[in-house]
XYZ file of C-alpha atoms in Angstrom:
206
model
C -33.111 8.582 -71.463
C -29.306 8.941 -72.831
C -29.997 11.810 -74.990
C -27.231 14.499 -74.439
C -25.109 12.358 -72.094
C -21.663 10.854 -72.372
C -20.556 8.118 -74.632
C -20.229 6.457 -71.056
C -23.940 6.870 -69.365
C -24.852 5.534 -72.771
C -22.339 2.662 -72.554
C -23.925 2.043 -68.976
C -27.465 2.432 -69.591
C -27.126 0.416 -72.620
C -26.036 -2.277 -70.224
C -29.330 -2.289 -68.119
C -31.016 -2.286 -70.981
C -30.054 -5.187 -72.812
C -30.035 -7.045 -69.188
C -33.639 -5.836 -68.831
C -34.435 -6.988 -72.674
C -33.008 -10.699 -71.967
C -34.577 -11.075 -69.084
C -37.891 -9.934 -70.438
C -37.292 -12.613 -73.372
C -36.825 -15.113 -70.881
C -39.932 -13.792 -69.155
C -38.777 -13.037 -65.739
C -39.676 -9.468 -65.928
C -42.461 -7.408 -66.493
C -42.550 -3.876 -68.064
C -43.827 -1.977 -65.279
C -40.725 -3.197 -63.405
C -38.244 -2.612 -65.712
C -39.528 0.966 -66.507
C -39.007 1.851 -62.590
C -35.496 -0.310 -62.657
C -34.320 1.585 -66.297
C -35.144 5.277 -63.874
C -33.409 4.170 -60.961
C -30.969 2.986 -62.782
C -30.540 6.208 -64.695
C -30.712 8.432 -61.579
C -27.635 5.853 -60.116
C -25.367 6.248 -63.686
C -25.505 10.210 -63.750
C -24.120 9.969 -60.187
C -21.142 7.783 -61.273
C -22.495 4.350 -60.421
C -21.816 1.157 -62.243
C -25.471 -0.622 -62.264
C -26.682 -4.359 -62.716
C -30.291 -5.293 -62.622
C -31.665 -8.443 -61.139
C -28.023 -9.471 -59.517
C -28.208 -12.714 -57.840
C -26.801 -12.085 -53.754
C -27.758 -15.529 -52.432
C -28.832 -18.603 -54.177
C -32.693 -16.934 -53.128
C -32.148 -13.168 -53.047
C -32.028 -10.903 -56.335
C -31.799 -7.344 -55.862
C -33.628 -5.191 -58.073
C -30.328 -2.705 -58.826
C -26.755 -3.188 -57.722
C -25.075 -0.003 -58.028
C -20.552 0.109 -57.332
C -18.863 3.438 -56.798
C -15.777 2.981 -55.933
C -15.876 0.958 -52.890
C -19.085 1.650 -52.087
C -21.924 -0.487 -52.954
C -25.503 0.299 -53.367
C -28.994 -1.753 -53.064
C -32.208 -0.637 -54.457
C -35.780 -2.600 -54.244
C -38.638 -1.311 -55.827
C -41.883 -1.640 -54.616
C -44.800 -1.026 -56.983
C -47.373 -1.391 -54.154
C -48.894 -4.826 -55.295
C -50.339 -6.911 -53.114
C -51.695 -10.615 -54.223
C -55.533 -11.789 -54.191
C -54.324 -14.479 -51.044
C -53.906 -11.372 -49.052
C -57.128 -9.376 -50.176
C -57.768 -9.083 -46.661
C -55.061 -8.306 -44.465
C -52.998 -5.825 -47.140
C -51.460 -3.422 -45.007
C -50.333 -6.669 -42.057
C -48.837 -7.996 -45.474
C -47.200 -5.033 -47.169
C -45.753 -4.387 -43.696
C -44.012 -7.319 -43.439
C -43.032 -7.755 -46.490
C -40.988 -4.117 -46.462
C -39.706 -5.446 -43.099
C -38.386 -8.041 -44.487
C -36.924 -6.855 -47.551
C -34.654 -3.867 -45.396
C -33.701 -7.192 -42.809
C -32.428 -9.473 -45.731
C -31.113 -6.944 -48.514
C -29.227 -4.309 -46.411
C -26.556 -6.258 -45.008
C -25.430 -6.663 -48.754
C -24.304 -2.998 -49.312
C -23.055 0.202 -47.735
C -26.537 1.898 -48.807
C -30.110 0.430 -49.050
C -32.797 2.018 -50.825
C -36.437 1.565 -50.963
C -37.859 2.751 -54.362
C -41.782 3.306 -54.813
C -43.900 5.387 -56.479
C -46.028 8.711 -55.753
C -49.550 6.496 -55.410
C -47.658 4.381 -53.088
C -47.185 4.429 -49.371
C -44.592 2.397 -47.813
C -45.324 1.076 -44.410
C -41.668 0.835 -42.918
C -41.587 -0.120 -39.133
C -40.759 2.571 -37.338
C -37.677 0.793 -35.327
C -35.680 1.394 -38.794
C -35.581 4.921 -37.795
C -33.089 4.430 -35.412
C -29.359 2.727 -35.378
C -29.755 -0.762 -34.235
C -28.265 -0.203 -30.646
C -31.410 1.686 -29.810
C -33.875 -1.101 -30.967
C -35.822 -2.471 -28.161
C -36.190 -6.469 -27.499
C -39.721 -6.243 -27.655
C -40.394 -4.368 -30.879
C -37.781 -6.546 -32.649
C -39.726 -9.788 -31.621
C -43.054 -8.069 -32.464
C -41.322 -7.485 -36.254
C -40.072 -11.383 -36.162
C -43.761 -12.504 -35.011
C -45.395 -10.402 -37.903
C -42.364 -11.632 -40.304
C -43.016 -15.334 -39.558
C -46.405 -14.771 -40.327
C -45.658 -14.136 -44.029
C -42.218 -15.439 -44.536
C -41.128 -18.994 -43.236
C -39.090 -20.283 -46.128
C -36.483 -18.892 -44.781
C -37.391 -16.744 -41.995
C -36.331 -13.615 -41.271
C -33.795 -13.679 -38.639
C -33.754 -11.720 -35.369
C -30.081 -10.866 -36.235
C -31.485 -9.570 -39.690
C -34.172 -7.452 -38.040
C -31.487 -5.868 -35.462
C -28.657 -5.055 -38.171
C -31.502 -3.891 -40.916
C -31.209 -0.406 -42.297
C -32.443 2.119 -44.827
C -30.547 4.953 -45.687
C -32.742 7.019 -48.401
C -36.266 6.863 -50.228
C -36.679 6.717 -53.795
C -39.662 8.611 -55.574
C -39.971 7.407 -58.829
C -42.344 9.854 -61.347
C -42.464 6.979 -64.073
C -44.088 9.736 -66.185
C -41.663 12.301 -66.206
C -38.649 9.785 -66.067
C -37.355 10.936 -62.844
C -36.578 10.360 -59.184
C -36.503 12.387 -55.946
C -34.543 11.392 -52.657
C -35.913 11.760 -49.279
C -34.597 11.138 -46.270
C -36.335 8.605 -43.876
C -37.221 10.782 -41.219
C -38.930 12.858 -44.092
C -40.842 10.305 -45.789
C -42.161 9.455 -42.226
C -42.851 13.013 -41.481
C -45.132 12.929 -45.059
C -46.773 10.193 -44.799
C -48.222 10.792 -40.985
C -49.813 13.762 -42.533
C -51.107 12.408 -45.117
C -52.042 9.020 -43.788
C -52.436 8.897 -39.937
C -54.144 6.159 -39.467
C -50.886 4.312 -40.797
C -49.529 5.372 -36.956
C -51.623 2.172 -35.780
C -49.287 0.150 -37.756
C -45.985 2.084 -37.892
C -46.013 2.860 -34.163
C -44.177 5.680 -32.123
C -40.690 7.056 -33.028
């Protein structure tokens, strides 16, 4: 992945991947992770970023990447579409909430927040995300807390977490070719009510 680059993406990939081997050793990773985290974190480095994987925020949130630029700061969390055999049933309700809850807790820790999936993966983001949070309605941000609350108690996500929560950019990870492609959000929303329109049920009007 550092073939042909400078002494100092190698220096910085080498980083992430030594954090990525000790974890691993200490088993709180698992390959298919790490492969998406060492391509984000690649795509991140040959834009100038300084990445860390797995950094602690709070004593119970750990980002997936933490990319510095400057004084900008950057969070990525990858989502490899997995959903456990508890919620066999209601997989989309979960999903849903749990990508709700994700852009309400992480965002507030950096300048930009990225969600990073791959092409066989949909993401269900509530549509109120969309917009800046002076245009979010009462009503659809206690609808999001409701459907939070169902999934996530300890803690809960917090009303002032769903109002302030935002998501700048859209991470397509092709694991296969080693690369990643940006879209917008209004793009990825535009995609996937083509190519899934059922999902409107769920992700409700603009």
């Amino acid at each position: 992945m550092s073939s042909g680059q400078s002494p100092e993406f190698e220096r910085r990939m080498g980083f992430v991947k030594f954090r990525l081997i000790e974890l691993y050793k200490k088993n709180l990773v698992k390959i298919n992770h790490s492969v998406m985290e060492l391509i984000c974190a690649k795509h991140l480095i040959r834009y100038g970023y300084v990445v860390d994987v797995e950094k602690q925020l709070t004593q119970i949130l750990v980002c997936d990447l933490y990319g510095t630029k400057g004084e900008g700061s950057t969070v990525v969390e990858i989502e490899t579409g997995f959903v456990p055999p508890d919620h066999a049933l209601d997989p989309l309700s979960y999903y849903y909430a749990r990508i709700a809850s994700k852009i309400s807790r992480y965002s507030r820790f950096a300048n930009q927040f990225i969600l990073a999936t791959t092409p066989v993966s949909i993401l269900p983001i509530p549509a109120m995300f969309r917009r800046p949070p002076r245009d979010r309605r009462t009503d659809e941000i206690h609808n999001l807390k409701r459907i939070c609350d169902t999934y996530y108690r300890n803690p809960p996500v917090s009303e002032e977490d769903i109002v302030s929560g935002r998501i700048h950019i859209i991470y397509i990870i092709d694991i296969d070719q080693g690369n990643v492609t940006e879209i917008d959000v209004d793009s990825y929303f535009d995609c996937i009510s083509m190519m899934a329109p059922a999902s409107n049920i769920i992700y409700g009007p603009r």
